[in-house]
CSV table of C-alpha atoms and ligand atoms in Angstrom, one decimal:
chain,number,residue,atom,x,y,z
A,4,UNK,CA,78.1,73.8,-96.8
A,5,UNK,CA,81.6,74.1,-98.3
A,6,UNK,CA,84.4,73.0,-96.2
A,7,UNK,CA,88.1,74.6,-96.6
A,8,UNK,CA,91.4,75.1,-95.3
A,9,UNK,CA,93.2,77.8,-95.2
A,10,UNK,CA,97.1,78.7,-95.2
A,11,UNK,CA,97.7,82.0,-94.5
A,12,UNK,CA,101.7,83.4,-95.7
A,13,UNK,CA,103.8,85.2,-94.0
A,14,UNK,CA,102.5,88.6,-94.8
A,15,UNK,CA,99.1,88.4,-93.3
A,16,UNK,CA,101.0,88.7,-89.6
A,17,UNK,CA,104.0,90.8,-90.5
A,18,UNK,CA,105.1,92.7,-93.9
A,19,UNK,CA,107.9,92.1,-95.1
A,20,UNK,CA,109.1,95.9,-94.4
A,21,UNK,CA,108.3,95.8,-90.6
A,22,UNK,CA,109.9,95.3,-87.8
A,23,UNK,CA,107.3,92.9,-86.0
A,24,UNK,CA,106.1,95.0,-83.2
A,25,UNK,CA,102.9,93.5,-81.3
A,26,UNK,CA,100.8,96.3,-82.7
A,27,UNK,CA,102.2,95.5,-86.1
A,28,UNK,CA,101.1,92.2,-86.0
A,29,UNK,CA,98.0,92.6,-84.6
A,30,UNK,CA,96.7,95.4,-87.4
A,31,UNK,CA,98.1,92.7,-90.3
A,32,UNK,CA,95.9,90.0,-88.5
A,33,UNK,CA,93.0,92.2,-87.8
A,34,UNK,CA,93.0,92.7,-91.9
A,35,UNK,CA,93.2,88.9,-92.5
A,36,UNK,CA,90.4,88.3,-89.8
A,37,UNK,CA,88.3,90.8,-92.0
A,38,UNK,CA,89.0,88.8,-94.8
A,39,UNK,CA,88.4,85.3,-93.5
A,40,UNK,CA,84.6,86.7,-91.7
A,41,UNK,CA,83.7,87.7,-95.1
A,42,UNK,CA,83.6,84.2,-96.0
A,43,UNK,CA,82.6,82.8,-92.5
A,44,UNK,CA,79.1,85.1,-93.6
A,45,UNK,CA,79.2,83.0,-96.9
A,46,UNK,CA,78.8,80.1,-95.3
A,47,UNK,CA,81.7,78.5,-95.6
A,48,UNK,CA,83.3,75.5,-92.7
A,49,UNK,CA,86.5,77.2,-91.9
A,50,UNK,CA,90.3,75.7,-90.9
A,51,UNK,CA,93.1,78.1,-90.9
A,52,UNK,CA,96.2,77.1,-90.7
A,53,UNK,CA,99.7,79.9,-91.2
A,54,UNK,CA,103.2,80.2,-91.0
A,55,UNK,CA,105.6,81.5,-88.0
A,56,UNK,CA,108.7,81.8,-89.4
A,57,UNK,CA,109.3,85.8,-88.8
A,58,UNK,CA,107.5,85.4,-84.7
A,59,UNK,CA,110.1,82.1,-84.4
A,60,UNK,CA,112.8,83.4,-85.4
A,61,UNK,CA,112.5,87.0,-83.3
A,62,UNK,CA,111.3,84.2,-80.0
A,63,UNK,CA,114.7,82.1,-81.0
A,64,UNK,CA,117.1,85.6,-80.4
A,65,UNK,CA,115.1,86.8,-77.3
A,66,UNK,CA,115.2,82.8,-75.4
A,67,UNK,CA,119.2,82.5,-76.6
A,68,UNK,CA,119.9,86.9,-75.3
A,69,UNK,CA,117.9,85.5,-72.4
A,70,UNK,CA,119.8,82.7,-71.6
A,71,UNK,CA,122.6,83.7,-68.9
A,72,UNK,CA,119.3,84.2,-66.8
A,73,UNK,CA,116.6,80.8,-67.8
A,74,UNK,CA,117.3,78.8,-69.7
A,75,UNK,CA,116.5,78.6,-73.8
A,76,UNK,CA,113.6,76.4,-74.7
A,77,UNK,CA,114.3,73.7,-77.5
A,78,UNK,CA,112.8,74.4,-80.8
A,79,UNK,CA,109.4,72.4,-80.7
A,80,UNK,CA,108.5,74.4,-77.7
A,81,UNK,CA,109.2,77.4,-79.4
A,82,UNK,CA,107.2,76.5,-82.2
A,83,UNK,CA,104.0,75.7,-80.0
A,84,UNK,CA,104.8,79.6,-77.9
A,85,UNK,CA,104.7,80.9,-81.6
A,86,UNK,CA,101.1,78.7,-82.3
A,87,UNK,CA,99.9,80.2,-78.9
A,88,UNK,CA,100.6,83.4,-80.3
A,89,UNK,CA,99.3,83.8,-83.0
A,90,UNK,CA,96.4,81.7,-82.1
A,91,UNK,CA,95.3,84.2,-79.6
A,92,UNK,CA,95.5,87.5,-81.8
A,93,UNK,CA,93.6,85.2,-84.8
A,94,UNK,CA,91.1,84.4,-81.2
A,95,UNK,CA,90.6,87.7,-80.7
A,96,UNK,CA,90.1,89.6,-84.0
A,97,UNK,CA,87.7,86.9,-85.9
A,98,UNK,CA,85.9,86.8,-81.9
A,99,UNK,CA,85.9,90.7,-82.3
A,100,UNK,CA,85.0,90.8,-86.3
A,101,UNK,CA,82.4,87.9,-86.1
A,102,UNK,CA,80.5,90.1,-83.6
A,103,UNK,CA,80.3,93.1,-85.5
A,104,UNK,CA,78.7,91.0,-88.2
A,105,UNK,CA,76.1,90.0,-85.8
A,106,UNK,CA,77.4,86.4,-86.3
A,107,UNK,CA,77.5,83.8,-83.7
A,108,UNK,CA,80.3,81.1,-85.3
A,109,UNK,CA,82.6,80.3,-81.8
A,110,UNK,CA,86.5,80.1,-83.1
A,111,UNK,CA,89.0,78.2,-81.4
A,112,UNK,CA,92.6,78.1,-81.9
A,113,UNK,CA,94.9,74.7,-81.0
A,114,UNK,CA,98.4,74.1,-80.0
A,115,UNK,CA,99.2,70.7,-82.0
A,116,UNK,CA,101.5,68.2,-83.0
A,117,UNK,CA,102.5,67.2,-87.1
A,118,UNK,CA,104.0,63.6,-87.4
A,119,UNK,CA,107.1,63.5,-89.1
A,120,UNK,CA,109.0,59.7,-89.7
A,121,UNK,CA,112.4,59.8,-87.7
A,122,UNK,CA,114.1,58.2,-90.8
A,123,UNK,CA,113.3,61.3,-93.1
A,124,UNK,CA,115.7,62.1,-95.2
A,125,UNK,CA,115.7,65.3,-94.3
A,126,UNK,CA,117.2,64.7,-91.2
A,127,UNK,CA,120.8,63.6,-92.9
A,128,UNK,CA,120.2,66.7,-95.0
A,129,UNK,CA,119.7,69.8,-92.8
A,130,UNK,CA,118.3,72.9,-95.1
A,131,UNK,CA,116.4,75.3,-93.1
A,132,UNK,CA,118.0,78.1,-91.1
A,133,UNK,CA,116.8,79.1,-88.1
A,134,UNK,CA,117.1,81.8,-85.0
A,135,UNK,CA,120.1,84.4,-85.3
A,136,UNK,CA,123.1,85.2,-87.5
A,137,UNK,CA,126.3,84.5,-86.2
A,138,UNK,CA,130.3,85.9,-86.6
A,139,UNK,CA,132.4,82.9,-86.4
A,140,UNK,CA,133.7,83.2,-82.8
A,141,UNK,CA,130.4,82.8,-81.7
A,142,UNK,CA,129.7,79.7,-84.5
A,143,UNK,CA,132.5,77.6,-82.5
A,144,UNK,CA,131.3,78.6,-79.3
A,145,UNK,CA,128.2,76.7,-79.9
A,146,UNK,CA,129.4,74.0,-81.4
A,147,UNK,CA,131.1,73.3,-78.2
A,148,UNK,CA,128.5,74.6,-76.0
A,149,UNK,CA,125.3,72.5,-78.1
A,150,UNK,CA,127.0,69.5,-79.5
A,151,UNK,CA,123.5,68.3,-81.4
A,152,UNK,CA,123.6,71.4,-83.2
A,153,UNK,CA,124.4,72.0,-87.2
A,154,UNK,CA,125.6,75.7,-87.6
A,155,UNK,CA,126.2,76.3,-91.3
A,156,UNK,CA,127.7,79.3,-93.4
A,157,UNK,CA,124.1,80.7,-95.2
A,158,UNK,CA,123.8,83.5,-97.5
A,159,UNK,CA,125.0,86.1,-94.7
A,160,UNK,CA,123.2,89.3,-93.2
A,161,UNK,CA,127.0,91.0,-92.9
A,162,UNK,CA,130.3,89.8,-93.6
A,163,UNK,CA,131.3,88.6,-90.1
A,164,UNK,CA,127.6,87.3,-89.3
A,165,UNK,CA,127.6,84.3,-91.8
A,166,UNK,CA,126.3,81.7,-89.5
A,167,UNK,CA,123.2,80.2,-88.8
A,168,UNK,CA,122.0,76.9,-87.1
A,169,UNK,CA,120.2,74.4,-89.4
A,170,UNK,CA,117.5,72.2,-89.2
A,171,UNK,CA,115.3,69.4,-90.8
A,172,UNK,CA,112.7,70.1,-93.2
A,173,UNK,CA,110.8,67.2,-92.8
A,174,UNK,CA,107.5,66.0,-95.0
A,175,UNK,CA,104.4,65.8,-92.9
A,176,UNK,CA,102.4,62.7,-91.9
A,177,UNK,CA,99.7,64.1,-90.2
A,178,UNK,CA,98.7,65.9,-87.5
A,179,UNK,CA,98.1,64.0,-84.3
A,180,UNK,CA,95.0,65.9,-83.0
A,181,UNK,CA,93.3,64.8,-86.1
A,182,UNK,CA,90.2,63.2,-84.7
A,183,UNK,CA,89.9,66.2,-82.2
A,184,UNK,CA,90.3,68.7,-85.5
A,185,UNK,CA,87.6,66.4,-87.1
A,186,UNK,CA,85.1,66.8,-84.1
A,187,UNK,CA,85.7,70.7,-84.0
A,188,UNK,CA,85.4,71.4,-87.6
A,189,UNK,CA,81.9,69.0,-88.1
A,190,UNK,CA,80.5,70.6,-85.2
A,191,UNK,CA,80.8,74.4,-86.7
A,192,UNK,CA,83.7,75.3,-85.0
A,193,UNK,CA,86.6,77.9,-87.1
A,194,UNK,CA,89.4,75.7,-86.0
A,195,UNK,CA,92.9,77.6,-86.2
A,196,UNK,CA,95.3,74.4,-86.2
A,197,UNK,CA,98.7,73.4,-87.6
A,198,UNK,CA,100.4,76.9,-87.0
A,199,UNK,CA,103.7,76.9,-88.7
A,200,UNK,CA,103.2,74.0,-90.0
A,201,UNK,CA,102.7,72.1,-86.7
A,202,UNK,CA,104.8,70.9,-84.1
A,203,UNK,CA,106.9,68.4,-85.4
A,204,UNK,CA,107.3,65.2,-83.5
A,205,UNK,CA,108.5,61.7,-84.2
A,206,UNK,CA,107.4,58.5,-82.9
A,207,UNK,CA,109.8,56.3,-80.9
A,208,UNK,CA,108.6,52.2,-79.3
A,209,UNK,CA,105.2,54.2,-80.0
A,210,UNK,CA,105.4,57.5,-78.1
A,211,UNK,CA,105.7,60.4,-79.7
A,212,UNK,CA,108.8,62.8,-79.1
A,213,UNK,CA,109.3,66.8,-80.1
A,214,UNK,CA,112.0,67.3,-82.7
A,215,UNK,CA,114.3,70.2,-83.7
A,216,UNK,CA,112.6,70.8,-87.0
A,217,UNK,CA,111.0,73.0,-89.2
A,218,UNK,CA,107.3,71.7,-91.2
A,219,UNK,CA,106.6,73.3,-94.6
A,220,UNK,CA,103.5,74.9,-93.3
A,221,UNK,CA,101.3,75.1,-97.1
A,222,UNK,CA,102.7,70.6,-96.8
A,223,UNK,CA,101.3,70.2,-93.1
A,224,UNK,CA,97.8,72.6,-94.8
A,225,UNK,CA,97.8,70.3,-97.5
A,226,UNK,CA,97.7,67.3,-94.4
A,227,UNK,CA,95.1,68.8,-92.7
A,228,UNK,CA,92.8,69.7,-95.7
A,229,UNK,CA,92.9,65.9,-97.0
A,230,UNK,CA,92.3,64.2,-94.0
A,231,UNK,CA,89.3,66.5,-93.2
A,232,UNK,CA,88.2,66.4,-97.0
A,233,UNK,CA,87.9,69.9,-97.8
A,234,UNK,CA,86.0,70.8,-100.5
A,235,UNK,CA,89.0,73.3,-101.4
A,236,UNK,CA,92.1,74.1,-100.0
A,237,UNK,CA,93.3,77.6,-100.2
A,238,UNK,CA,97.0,79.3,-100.2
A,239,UNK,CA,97.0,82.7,-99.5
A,240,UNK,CA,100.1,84.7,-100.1
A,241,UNK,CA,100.8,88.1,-101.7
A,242,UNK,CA,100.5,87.3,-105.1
A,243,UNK,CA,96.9,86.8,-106.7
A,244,UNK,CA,98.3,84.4,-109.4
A,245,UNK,CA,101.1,82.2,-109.7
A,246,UNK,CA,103.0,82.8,-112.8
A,247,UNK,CA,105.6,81.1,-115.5
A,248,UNK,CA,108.5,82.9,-116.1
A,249,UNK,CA,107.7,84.7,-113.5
A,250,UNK,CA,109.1,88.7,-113.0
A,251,UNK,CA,110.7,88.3,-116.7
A,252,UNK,CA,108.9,90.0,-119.5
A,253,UNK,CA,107.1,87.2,-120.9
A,254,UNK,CA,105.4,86.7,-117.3
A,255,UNK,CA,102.4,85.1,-118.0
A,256,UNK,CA,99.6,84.4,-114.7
A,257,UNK,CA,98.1,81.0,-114.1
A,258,UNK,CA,94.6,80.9,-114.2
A,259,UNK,CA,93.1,77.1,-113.9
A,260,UNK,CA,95.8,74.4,-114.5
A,261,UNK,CA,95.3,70.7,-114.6
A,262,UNK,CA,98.2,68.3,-113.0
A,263,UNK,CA,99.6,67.7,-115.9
A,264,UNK,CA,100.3,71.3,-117.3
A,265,UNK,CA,101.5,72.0,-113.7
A,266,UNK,CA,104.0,68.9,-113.6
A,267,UNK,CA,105.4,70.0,-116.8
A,268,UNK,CA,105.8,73.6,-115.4
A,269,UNK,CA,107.4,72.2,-112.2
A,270,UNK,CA,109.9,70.8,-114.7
A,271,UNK,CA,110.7,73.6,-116.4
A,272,UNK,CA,111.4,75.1,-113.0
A,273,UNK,CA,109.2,77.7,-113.2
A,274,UNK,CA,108.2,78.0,-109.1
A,275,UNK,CA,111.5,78.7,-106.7
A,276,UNK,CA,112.2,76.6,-104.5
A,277,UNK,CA,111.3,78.2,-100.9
A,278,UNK,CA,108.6,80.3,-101.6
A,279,UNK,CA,106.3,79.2,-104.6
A,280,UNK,CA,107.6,76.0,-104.9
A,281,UNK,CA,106.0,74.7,-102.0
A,282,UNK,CA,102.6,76.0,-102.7
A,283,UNK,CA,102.4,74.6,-106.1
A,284,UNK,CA,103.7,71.0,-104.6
A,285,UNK,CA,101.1,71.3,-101.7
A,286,UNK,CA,98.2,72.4,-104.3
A,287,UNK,CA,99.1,69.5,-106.4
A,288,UNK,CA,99.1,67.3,-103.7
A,289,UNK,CA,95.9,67.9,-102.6
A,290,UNK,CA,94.4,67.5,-106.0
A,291,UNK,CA,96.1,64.1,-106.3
A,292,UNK,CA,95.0,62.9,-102.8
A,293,UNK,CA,91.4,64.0,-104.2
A,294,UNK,CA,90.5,67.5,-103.7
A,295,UNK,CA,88.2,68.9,-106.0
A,296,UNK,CA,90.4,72.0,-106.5
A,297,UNK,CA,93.2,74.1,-104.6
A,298,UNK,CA,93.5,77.7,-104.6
A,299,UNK,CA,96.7,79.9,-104.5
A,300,UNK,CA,95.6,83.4,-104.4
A,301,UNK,CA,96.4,86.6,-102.2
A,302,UNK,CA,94.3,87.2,-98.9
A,303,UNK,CA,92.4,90.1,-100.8
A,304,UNK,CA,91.5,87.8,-103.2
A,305,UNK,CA,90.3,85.0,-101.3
A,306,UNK,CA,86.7,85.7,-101.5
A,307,UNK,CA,86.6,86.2,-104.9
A,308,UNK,CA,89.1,83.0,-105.8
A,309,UNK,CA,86.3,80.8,-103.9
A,310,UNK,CA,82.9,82.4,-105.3
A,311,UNK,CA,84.1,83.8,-108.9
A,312,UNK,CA,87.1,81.2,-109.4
A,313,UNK,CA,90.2,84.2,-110.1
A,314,UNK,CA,93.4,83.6,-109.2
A,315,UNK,CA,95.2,80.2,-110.0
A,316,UNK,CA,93.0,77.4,-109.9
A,317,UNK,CA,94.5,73.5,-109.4
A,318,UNK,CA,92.2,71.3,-110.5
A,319,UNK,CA,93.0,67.3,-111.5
B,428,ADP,P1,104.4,83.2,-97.9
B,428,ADP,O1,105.2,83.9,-96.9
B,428,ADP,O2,103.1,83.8,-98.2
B,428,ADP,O3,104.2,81.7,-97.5
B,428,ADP,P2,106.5,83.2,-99.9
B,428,ADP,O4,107.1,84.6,-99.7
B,428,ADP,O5,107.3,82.1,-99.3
B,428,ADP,O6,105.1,83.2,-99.3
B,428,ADP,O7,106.2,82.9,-101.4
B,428,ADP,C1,105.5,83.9,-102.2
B,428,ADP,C2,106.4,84.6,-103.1
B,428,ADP,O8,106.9,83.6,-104.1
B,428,ADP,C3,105.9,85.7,-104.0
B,428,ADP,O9,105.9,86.9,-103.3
B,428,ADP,C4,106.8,85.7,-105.2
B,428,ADP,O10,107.8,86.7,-105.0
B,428,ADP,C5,107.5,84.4,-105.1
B,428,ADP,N1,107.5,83.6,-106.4
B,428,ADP,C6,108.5,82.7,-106.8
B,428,ADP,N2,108.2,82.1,-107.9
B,428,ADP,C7,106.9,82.6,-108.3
B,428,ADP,C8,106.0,82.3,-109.3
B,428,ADP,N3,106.3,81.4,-110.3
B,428,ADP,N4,104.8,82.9,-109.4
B,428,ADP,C9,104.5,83.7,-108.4
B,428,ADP,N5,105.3,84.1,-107.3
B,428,ADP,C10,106.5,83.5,-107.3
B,429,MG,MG1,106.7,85.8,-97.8
């Protein structure tokens, strides 16, 4: 029986275009759940693993409005509320959509921990914006009030509101539940695990310790799928290809690449750094580590990306 991981993108829990609300969400993941029992019937040994960055960031405003009443949680605890979250809507649709197909799979979704090393670079080089914008009354306000904090001018939602705080990107290690994953997954369990790219934490005279920071979630997928060996690990987003030059006239999609084809692409710069970048770097990865192939494809393509081989294929 095939074994894969999947990373879900940001649109198969909210579009783009909507505002987030919990009926919203739930529809989006009800169509990914259709998706992902389509392949459950196949046969496939399921992991999913997907990204929180729009539930997160909407938590982030409601802890910080909240905050004259209880206090704001730190970061890592907002990142496991957001796994909980999701986790439970992914619970309850693939429960729900399993049953209707008369099949008897048990899911489970966990709240867990990624390993990042304290001496990342990353950490000297803060690059991901997180929770609200700011005007700049408010951005000297908190650096008084939250001295550990890095609030930066980004690329600004209105003229006055220019400022964010920033956080670590840090490259994955591995998830610390990895033996319980193992045990789930072996035993025929659809494990939902590494949401939003995991809980990052650092290890300190050997105990581990929650750290403002965001995971690359498609990086911490690409962690989970090589230490479990996956027979495939598959990127879902909302494009069915990855292209060169992409939305320029000479477009042209990607249909089975090799590392070496895809190096020199990376080169060229042909994936932006953010979105497809990532994935490409996480694919590649995999393949290197040695994955048989990796997968980027769009959530209605899934199926046939796995049983037909469309959409861009990684292979060594
Ligand atoms: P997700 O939220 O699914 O993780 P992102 O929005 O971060 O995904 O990345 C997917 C997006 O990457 C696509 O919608 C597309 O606009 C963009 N993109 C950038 N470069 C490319 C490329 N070379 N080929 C395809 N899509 C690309
Ligand atoms: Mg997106």
């Amino acid at each position: 029986m095939e074994k894969i991981v999947i990373a879900l993108g940001g649109n198969a829990i909210k579009q783009a275009d909507q505002k987030g609300t919990y009926e919203e969400q739930l529809e989006n993941v009800l169509k990914t759940a259709k998706e992902i029992v389509k392949l459950v019937k196949k046969g496939f040994k399921i992991v999913i693993t997907h990204g929180n960055g729009p539930q997160a960031g909407s938590l982030l405003i409601q802890q910080e409005a909240g905050s004259n009443e209880v206090p704001a949680m730190n970061l890592d605890a907002v990142g496991a509320m957001t796994q909980g979250q999701i986790g439970y809507m992914m619970l309850q649709t693939l429960t729900n959509e399993l049953k209707k197909a008369d099949l008897d799979n048990k899911v489970v979704s966990i709240v867990n921990q990624v390993l990042v090393d304290k001496n990342d670079r990353a950490f000297q080089n803060l690059t991901k914006p997180v929770g609200p914008f700011y005007n700049e009354e408010q951005a000297n306000k908190l650096k008084e009030l939250k001295p550990n904090w890095t609030i930066k001018e980004v690329k600004p939602k209105t003229i006055e509101n220019r400022f964010r705080r920033v956080v670590a990107s840090p490259t994955p290690i591995r998830n610390i539940e990895e033996d319980a994953i193992k045990i789930m997954v072996e035993s025929g369990l659809t494990v939902i695990a590494s949401g939003g790219g995991g809980v990052p934490v650092i290890e300190e005279n050997g105990m581990l310790k929650g750290v403002a920071a965001v995971i690359d979630k498609d990086l911490a997928g690409e962690r989970l799928a090589t230490m479990l060996n996956a027979d495939a690990y598959v990127i879902l987003t909302d494009v069915k290809n990855v292209f060169i030059n992409y939305a320029q006239k000479n477009e042209k999609a990607l249909q089975k690449e090799n590392l070496e084809t895809l190096t020199k692409y990376q080169n060229e710069g042909h994936f932006a750094a953010g979105s497809m970048g990532p994935k490409v770097n996480a694919a590649m990865e995999f393949v290197k580590n040695g994955g048989a192939r990796a997968i980027i494809t769009s959530l209605d393509n899934a199926y046939d990306a796995l049983l037909n081989g469309s959409g861009t294929q990684i292979i060594k």
